[in-house]
Tab-separated table of C-alpha atoms in Angstrom:
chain	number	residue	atom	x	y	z
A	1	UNK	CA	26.535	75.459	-5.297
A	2	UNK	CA	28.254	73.083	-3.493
A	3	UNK	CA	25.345	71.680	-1.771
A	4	UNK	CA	23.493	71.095	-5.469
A	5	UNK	CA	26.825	69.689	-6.813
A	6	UNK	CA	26.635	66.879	-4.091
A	7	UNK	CA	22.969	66.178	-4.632
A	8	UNK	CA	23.825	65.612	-8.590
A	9	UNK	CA	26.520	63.255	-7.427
A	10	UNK	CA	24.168	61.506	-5.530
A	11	UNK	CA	21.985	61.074	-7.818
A	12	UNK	CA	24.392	59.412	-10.582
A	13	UNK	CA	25.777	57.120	-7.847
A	14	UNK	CA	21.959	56.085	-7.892
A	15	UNK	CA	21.447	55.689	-11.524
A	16	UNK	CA	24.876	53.847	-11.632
A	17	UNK	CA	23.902	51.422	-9.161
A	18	UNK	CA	20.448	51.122	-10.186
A	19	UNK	CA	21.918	50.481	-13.635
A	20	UNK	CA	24.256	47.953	-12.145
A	21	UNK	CA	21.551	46.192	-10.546
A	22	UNK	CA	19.915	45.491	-13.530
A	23	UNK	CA	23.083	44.609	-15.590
A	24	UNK	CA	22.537	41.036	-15.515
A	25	UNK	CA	19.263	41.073	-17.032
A	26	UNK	CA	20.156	43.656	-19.175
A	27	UNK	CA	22.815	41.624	-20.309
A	28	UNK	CA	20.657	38.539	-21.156
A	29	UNK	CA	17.832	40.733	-22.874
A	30	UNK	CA	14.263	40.674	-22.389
A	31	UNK	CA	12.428	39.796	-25.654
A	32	UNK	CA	10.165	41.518	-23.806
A	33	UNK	CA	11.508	44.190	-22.441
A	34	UNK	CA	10.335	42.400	-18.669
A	35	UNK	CA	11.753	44.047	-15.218
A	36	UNK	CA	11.614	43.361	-11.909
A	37	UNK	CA	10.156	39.573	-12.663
A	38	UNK	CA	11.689	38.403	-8.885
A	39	UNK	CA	10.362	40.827	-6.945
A	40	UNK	CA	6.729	39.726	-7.985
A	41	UNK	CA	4.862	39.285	-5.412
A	42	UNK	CA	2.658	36.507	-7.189
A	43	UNK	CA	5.027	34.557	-9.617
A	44	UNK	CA	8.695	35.418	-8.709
A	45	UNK	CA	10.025	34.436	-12.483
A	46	UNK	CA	12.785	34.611	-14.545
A	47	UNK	CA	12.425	34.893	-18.207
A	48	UNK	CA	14.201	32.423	-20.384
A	49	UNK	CA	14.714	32.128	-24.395
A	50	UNK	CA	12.236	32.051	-27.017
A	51	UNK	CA	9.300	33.676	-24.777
A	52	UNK	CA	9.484	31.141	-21.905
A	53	UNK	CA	9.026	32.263	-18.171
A	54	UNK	CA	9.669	30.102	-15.245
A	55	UNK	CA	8.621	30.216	-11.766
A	56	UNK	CA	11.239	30.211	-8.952
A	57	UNK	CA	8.974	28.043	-6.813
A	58	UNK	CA	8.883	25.269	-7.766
A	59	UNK	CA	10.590	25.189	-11.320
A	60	UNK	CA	13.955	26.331	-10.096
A	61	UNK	CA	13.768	24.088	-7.060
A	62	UNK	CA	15.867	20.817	-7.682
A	63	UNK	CA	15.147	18.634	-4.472
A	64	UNK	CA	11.560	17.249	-5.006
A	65	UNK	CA	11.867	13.932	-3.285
A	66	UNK	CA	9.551	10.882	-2.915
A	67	UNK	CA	10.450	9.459	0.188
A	68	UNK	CA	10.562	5.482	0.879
A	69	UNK	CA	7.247	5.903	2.818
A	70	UNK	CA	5.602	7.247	-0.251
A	71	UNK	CA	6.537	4.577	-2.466
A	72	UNK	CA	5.696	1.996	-0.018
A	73	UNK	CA	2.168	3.603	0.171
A	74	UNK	CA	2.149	3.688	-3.155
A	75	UNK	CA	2.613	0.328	-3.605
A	76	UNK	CA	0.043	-0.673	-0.976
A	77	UNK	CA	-2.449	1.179	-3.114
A	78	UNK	CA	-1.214	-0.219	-6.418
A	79	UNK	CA	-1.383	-3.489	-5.032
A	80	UNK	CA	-4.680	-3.293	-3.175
A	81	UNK	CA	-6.435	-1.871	-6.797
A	82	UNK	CA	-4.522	-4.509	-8.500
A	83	UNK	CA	-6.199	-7.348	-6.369
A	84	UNK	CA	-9.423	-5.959	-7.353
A	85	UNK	CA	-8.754	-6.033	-10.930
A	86	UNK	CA	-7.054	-2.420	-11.659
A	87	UNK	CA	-3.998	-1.636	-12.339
A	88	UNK	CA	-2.256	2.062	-11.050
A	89	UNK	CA	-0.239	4.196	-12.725
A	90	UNK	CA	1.457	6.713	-11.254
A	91	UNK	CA	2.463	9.569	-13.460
A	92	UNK	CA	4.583	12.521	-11.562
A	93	UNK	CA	4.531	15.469	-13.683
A	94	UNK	CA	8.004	17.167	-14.042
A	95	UNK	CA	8.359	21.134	-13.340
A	96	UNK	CA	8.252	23.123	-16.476
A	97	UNK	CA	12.135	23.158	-16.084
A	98	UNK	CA	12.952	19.350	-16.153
A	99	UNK	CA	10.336	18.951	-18.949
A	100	UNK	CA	11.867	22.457	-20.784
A	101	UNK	CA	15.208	22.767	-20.047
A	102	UNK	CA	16.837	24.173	-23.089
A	103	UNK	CA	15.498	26.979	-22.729
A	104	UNK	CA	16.516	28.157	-18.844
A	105	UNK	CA	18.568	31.293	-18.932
A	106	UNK	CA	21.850	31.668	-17.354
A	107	UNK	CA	20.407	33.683	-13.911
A	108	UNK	CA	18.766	30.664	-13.178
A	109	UNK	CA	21.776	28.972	-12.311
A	110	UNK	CA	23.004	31.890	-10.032
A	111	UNK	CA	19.718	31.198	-8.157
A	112	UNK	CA	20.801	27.533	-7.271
A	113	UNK	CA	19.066	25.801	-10.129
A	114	UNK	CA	21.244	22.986	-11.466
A	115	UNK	CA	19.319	21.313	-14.269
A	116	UNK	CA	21.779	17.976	-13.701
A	117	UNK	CA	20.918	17.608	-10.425
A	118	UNK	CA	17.465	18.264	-10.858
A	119	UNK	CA	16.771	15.823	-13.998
A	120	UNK	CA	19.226	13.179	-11.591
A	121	UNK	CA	16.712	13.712	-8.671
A	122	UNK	CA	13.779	13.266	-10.635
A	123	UNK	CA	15.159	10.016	-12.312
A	124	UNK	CA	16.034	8.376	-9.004
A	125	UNK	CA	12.682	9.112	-7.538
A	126	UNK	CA	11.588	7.119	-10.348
A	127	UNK	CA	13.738	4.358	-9.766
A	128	UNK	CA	12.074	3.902	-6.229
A	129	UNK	CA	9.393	3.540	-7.149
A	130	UNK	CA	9.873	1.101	-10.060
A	131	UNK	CA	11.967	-0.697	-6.787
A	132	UNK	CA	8.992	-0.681	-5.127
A	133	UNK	CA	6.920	-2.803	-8.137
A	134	UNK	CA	5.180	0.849	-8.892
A	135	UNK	CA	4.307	1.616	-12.767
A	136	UNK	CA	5.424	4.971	-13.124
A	137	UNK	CA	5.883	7.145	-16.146
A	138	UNK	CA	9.109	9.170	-16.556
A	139	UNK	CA	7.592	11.923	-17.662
A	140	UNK	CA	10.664	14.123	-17.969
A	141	UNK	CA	12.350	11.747	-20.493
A	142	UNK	CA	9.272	11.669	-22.243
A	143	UNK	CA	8.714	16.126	-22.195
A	144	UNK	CA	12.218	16.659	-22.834
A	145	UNK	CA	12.175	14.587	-25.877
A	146	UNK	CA	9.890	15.850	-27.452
A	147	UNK	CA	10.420	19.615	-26.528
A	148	UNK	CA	13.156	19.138	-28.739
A	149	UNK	CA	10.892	19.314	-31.825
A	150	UNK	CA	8.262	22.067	-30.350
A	151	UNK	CA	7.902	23.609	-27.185
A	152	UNK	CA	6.009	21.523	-25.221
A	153	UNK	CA	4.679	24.543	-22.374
A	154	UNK	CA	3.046	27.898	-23.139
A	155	UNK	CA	5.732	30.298	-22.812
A	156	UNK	CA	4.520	32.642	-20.315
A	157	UNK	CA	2.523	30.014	-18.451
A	158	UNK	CA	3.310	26.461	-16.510
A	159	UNK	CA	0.657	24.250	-18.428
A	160	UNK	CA	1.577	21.894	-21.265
A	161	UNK	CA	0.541	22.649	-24.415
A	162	UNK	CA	-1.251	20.504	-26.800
A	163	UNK	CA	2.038	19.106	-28.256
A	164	UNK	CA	2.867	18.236	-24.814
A	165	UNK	CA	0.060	16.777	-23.881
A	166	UNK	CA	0.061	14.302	-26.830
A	167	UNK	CA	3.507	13.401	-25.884
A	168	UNK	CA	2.574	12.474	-22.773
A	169	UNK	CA	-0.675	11.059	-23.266
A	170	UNK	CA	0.987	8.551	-26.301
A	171	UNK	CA	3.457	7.508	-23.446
A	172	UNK	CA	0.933	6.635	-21.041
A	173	UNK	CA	-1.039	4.787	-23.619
A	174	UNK	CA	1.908	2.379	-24.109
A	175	UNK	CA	2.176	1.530	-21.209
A	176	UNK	CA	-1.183	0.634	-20.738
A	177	UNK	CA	-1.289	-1.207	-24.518
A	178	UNK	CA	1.815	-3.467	-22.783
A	179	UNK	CA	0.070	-4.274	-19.890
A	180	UNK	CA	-0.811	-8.023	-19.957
A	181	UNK	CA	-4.665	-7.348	-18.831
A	182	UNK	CA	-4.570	-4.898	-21.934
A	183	UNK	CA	-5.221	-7.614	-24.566
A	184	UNK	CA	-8.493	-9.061	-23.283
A	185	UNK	CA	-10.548	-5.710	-22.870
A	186	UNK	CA	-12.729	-4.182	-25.572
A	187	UNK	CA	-11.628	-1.400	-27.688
A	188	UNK	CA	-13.743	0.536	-29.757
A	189	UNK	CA	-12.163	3.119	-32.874
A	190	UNK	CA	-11.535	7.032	-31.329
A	191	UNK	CA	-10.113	9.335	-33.995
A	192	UNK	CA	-9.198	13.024	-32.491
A	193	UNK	CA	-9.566	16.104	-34.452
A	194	UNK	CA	-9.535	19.938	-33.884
A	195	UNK	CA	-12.257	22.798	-34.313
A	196	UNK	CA	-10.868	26.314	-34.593
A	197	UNK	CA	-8.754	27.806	-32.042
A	198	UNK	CA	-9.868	28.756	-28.402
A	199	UNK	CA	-7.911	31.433	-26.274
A	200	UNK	CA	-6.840	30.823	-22.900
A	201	UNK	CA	-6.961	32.722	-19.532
A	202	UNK	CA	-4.020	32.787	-17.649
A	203	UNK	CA	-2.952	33.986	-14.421
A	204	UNK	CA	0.396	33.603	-14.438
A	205	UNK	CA	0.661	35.484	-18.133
A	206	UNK	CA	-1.353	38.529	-16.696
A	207	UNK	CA	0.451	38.639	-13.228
A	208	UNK	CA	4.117	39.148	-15.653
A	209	UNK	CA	2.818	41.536	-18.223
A	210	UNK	CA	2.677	44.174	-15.089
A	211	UNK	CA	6.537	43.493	-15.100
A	212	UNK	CA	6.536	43.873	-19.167
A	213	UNK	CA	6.484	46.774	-21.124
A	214	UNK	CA	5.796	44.550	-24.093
A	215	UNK	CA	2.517	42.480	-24.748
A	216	UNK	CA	3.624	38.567	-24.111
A	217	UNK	CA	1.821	36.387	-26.039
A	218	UNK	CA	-1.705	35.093	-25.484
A	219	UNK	CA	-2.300	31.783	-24.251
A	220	UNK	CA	-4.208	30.025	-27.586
A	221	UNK	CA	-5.166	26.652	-28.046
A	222	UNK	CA	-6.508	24.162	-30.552
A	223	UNK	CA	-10.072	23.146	-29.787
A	224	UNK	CA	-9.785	19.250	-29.800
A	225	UNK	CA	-12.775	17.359	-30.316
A	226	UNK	CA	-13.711	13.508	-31.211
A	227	UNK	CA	-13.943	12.866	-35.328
A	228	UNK	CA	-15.234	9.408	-34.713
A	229	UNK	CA	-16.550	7.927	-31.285
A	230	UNK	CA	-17.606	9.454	-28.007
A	231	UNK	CA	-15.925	12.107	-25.887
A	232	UNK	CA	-14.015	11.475	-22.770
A	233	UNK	CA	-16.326	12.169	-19.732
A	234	UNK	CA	-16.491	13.090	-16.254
A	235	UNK	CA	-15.467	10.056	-14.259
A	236	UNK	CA	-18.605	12.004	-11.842
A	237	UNK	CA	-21.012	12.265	-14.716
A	238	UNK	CA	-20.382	9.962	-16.938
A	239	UNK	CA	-23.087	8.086	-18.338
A	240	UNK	CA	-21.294	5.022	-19.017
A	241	UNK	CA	-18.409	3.106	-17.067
A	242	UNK	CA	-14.679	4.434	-18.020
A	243	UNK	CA	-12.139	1.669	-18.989
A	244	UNK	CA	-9.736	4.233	-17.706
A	245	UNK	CA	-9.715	7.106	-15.585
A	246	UNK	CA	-7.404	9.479	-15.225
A	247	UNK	CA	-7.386	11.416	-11.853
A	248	UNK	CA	-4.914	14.918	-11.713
A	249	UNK	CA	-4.109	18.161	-10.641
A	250	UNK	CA	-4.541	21.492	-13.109
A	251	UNK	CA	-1.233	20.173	-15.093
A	252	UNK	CA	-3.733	17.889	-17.425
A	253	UNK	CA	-6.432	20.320	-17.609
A	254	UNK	CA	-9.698	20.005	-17.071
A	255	UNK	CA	-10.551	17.370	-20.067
A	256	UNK	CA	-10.143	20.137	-22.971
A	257	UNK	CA	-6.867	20.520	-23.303
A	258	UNK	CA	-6.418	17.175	-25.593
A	259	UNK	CA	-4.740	14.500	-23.488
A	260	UNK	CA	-8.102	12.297	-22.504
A	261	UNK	CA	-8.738	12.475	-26.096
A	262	UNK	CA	-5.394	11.546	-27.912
A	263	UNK	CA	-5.324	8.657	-24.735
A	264	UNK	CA	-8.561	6.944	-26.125
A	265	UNK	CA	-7.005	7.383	-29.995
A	266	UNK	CA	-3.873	5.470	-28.779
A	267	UNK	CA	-5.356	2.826	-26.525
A	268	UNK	CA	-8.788	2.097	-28.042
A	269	UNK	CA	-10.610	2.328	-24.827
A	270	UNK	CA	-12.936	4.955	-23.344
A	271	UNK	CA	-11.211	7.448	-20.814
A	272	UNK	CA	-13.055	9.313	-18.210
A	273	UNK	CA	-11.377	12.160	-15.783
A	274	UNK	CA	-11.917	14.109	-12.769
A	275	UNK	CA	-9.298	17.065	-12.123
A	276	UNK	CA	-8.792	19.298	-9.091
A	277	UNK	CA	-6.818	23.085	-9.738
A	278	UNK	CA	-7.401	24.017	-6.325
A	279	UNK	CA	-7.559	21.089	-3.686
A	280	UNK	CA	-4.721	19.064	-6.179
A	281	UNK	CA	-4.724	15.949	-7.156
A	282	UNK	CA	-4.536	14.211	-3.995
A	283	UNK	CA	-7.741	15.787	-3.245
A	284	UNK	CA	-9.441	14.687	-6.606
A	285	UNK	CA	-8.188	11.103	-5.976
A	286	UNK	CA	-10.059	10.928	-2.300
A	287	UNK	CA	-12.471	12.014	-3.950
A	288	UNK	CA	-12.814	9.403	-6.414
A	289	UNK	CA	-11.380	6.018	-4.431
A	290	UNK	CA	-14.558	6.702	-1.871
A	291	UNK	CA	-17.182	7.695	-4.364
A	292	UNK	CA	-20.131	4.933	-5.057
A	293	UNK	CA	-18.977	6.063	-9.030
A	294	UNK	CA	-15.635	4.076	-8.256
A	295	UNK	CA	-16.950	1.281	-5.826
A	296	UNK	CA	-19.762	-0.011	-8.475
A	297	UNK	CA	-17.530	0.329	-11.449
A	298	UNK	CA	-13.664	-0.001	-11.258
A	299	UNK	CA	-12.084	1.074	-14.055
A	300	UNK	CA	-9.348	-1.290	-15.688
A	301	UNK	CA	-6.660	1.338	-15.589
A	302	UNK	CA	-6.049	3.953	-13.353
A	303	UNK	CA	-3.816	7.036	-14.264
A	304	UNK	CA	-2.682	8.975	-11.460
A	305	UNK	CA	-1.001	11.884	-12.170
A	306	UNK	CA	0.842	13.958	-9.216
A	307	UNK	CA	3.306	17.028	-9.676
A	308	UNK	CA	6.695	15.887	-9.034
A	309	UNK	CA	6.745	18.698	-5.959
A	310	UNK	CA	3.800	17.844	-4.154
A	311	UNK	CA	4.567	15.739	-1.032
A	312	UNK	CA	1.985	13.026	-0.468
A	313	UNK	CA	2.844	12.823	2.908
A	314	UNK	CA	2.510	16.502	3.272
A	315	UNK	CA	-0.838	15.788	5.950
A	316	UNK	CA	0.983	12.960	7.504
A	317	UNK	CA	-0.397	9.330	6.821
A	318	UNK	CA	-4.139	9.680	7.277
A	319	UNK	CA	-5.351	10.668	3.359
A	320	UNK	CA	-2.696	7.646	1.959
A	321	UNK	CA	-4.330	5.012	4.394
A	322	UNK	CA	-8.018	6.110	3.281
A	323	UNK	CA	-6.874	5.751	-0.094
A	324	UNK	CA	-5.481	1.869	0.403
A	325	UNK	CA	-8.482	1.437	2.254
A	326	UNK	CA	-11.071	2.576	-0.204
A	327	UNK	CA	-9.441	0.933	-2.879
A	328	UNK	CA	-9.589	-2.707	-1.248
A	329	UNK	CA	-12.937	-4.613	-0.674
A	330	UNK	CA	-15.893	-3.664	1.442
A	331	UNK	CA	-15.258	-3.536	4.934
A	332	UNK	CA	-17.108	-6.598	6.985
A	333	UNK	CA	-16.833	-5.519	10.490
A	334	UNK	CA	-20.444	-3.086	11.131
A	335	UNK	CA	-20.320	-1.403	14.258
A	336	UNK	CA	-23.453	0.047	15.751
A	337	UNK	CA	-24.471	3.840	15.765
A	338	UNK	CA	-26.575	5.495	18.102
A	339	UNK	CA	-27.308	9.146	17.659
A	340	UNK	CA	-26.713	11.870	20.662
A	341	UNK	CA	-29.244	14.439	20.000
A	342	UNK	CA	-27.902	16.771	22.775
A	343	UNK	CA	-24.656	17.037	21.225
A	344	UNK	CA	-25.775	16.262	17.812
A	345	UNK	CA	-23.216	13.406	17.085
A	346	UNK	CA	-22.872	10.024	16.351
A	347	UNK	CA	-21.372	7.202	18.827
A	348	UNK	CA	-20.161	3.700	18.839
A	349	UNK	CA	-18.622	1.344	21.069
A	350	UNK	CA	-14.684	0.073	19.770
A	351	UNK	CA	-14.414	-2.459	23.176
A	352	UNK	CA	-14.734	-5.323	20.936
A	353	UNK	CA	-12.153	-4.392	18.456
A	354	UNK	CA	-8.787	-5.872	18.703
A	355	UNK	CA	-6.829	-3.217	19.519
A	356	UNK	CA	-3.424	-4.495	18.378
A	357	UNK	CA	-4.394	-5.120	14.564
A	358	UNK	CA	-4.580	-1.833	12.257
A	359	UNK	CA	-8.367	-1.412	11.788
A	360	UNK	CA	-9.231	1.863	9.636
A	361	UNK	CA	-12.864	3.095	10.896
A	362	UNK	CA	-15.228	3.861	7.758
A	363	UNK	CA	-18.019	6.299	8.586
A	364	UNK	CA	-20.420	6.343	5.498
A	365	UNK	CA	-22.502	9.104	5.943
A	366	UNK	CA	-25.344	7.844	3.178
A	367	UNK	CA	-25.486	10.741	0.760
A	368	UNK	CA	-25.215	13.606	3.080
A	369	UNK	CA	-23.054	16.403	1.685
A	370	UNK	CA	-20.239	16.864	4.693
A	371	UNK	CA	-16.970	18.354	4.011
A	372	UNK	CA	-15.319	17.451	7.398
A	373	UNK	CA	-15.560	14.768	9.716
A	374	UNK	CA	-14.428	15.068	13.427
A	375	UNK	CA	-13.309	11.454	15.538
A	376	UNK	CA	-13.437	11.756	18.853
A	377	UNK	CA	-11.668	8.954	20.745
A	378	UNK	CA	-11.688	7.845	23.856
A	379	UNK	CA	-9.911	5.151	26.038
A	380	UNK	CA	-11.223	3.588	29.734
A	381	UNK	CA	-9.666	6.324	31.786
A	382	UNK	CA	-11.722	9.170	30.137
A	383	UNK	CA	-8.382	10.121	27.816
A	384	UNK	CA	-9.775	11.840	24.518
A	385	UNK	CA	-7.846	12.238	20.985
A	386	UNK	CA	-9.756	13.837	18.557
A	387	UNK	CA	-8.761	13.820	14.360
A	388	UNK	CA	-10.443	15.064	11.720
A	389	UNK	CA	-10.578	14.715	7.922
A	390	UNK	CA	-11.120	18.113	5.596
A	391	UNK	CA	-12.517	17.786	2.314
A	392	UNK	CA	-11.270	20.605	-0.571
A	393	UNK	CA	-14.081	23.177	-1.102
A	394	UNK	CA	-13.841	22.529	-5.063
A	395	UNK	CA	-14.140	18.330	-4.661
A	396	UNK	CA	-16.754	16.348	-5.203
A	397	UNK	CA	-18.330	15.287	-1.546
A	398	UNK	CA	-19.302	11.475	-1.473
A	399	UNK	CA	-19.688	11.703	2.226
A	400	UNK	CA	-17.530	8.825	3.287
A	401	UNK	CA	-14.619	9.333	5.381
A	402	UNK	CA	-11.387	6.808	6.853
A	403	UNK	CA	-9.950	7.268	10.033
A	404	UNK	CA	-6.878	5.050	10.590
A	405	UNK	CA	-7.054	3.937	14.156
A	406	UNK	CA	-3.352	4.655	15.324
A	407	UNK	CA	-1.226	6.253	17.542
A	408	UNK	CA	-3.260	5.695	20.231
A	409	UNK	CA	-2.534	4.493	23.780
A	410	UNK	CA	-1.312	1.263	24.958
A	411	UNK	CA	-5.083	-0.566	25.483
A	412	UNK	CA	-6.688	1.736	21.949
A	413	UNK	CA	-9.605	3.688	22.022
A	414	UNK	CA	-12.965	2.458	23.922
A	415	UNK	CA	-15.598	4.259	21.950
A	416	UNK	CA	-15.676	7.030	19.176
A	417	UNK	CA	-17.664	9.884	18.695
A	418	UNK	CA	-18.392	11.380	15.257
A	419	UNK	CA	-19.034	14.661	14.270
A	420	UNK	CA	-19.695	16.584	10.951
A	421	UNK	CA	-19.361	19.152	9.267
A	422	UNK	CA	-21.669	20.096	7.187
A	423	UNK	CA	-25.237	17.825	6.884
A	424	UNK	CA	-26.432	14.182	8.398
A	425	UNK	CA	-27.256	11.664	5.999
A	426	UNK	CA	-30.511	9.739	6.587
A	427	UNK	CA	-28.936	6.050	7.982
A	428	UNK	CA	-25.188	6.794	8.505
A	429	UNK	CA	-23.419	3.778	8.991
A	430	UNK	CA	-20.043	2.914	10.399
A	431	UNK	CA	-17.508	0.068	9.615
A	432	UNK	CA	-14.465	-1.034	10.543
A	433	UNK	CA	-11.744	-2.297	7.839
A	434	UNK	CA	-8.537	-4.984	8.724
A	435	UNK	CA	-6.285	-3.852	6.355
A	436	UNK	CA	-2.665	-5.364	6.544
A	437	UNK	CA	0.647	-2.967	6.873
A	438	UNK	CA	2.463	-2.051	3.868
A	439	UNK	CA	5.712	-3.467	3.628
């Protein structure tokens, strides 16, 4: 007896504290009826008002910080594009938190998430880089205004919505209608419209209904379409050349989701985009800056958009120095290639570089589909330093690669060898580029 009167005790401890546990959320109420959203082992969540779910990582994260180098890098590469006759602008997309915030619940704050902060962090980041003569959007001004008429995310997913898209896309197109090169170009007359509704998959949404006990909502959108001139294209496929192009990560969707189209209705001018959900943005703009799409027909604008917690130094300094260098003119110094069958690589002698200016080598593999290049380096005493370049599996390959030649020793590198991965193009050539420091 006394034995089955301690295991009931036992047992109501543990519904007490398992009913303590859960108090919090209890407290708040789950529209719902969600449990159990942190310990997901996909989307650690927490479920705010009106059916809208944020991630821990990185919505609830407040320190998302562009760094001095990256605005100076970003700068280079404005100013480069800008010399060639197209102008950057750099749009870094806010977490669903900054661009939502009214509707965070209370346990995000006893997680560390302080929206001040967070909103102050994001505005000073844009600050440097407006310090730094950078056009960037604020996006989170622009989101959190007009959440405040409709929600501007799907609630149990971190995409934008069409309402949010056309908020941002009508900001960017101001600033490109009060750019001073905006008033010479042609415009033609785009008029959006929709076609029934389309529904959505979502990962995120699927991933929290195992915590839910009640269905949470499906992910539907409005099929937007052109009433009245073309379609925004692939910046890869299009048939014509894009007065603007708008490179991005999965946060502007793939070119359905409305914001190419309600950018041509506000600026007159045909938009073309190229968007990466796995490799990222970054990845979809290498892509692009060393394509022969980009080289034979800059586009007057270029909208770069680049989540707010995405570090573009994240790989060190090698993919923001091919992207300066692609976006400046051709490179004029050829250096000669000789191919070792034996080891299957290319060579070339670097002896009559000078080593003490920043050359960047450009290996242009003519066509062949590679998705990593390997430089091999090595100085007069037989001293090697190898680097190589990866390519995202979902990018589009142009086979041209930029190796910045630093870090090396005190007399540089004597001669190079060059490896692939993946196929040889028929007449691979190799360049080098004189590219001066950014500031």
């Amino acid at each position: 007896m006394v034995k089955e009167m301690m295991c009931g005790a036992r047992a109501r401890i543990a519904g007490l504290m398992l009913a303590l546990c859960w108090a919090p959320f209890a407290a708040q109420g789950s529209e719902f009826a969600c449990f159990g959203l942190m310990n997901s082992a996909t989307t650690p969540s927490v479920e705010g008002s009106e059916g809208m779910f944020y991630l821990t990582t990185p919505d609830l994260m407040m320190s998302h910080e562009i760094t001095r180098e990256n605005a100076q890098d970003l700068a280079r590469l404005s100013d480069v594009l800008a010399a060639q006759g197209t102008t950057l602008i750099y749009l870094p997309t806010p977490t669903k938190a900054l661009g939502q915030p009214q509707n965070l619940p209370w346990s995000a704050t006893d997680l560390g998430d302080d929206a001040d902060i967070a909103a102050t962090v994001y505005d000073e980041n844009i600050e440097r880089l407006s310090r730094h003569r950078v056009r960037a959007l604020n996006a989170r001004h622009v989101l959190a205004r007009a959440a405040t008429e409709a929600p501007v995310y799907y609630g149990p997913d971190p995409r934008l919505n069409l309402h949010g898209m056309r908020a941002l896309a009508q900001a960017v197109a101001k600033g490109i209608t009060e750019s001073p090169s905006y008033a010479n170009l042609p415009k033609s007359v785009f008029l959006t419209g929709v076609s029934g509704k389309v529904s959505m998959h979502s990962d995120m949404r699927l991933d929290l209904q195992e915590h839910c006990q009640k269905d949470l909502p499906v992910l539907v959108r409005d099929q937007v379409l052109m009433r009245q001139g073309s379609a925004p294209q692939d910046l890869f496929s299009g048939a014509t050349p894009m007065q603007v192009a708008v490179v991005s990560s999965a946060a502007l969707g793939d070119g359905a989701q409305g914001f190419t189209h309600h950018l041509q209705q506000a600026t007159g001018l045909s938009v073309g985009q190229y968007s990466l959900a796995k490799g990222g943005s970054l990845a979809a703009m290498t892509a692009y800056l060393t394509s022969q799409q980009f080289q034979e027909n800059r586009p007057a604008f270029l909208l770069w958009e680049q989540p707010i917690w995405q570090n573009l130094g994240e790989f060190g300094d090698q993919p923001m120095r091919e992207l300066i260098t692609a976006a400046g003119p051709s490179c004029e110094v050829p250096l000669p290639l000789q191919y070792n069958k034996d080891r299957k690589l290319y060579q070339a002698d670097l002896s009559r570089l000078d080593q003490a200016k920043p050359y960047t080598l450009y290996f242009d593999n003519d066509g062949g589909q590679a998705w990593a290049a390997r430089f091999i380096f090595t100085d007069t005493a037989k001293q090697v330093r190898a680097r190589t370049i990866y390519r995202s599996q979902d990018q589009v390959l142009a086979g041209r690669f930029y190796m910045p030649m630093s870090g090396f020793w005190p007399g540089g590198a004597s001669h190079v060898d060059i490896q692939l991965g993946g196929s040889y193009g028929r007449s691979p050539t190799l360049t080098a580029c004189l590219q001066k420091e950014a500031n």
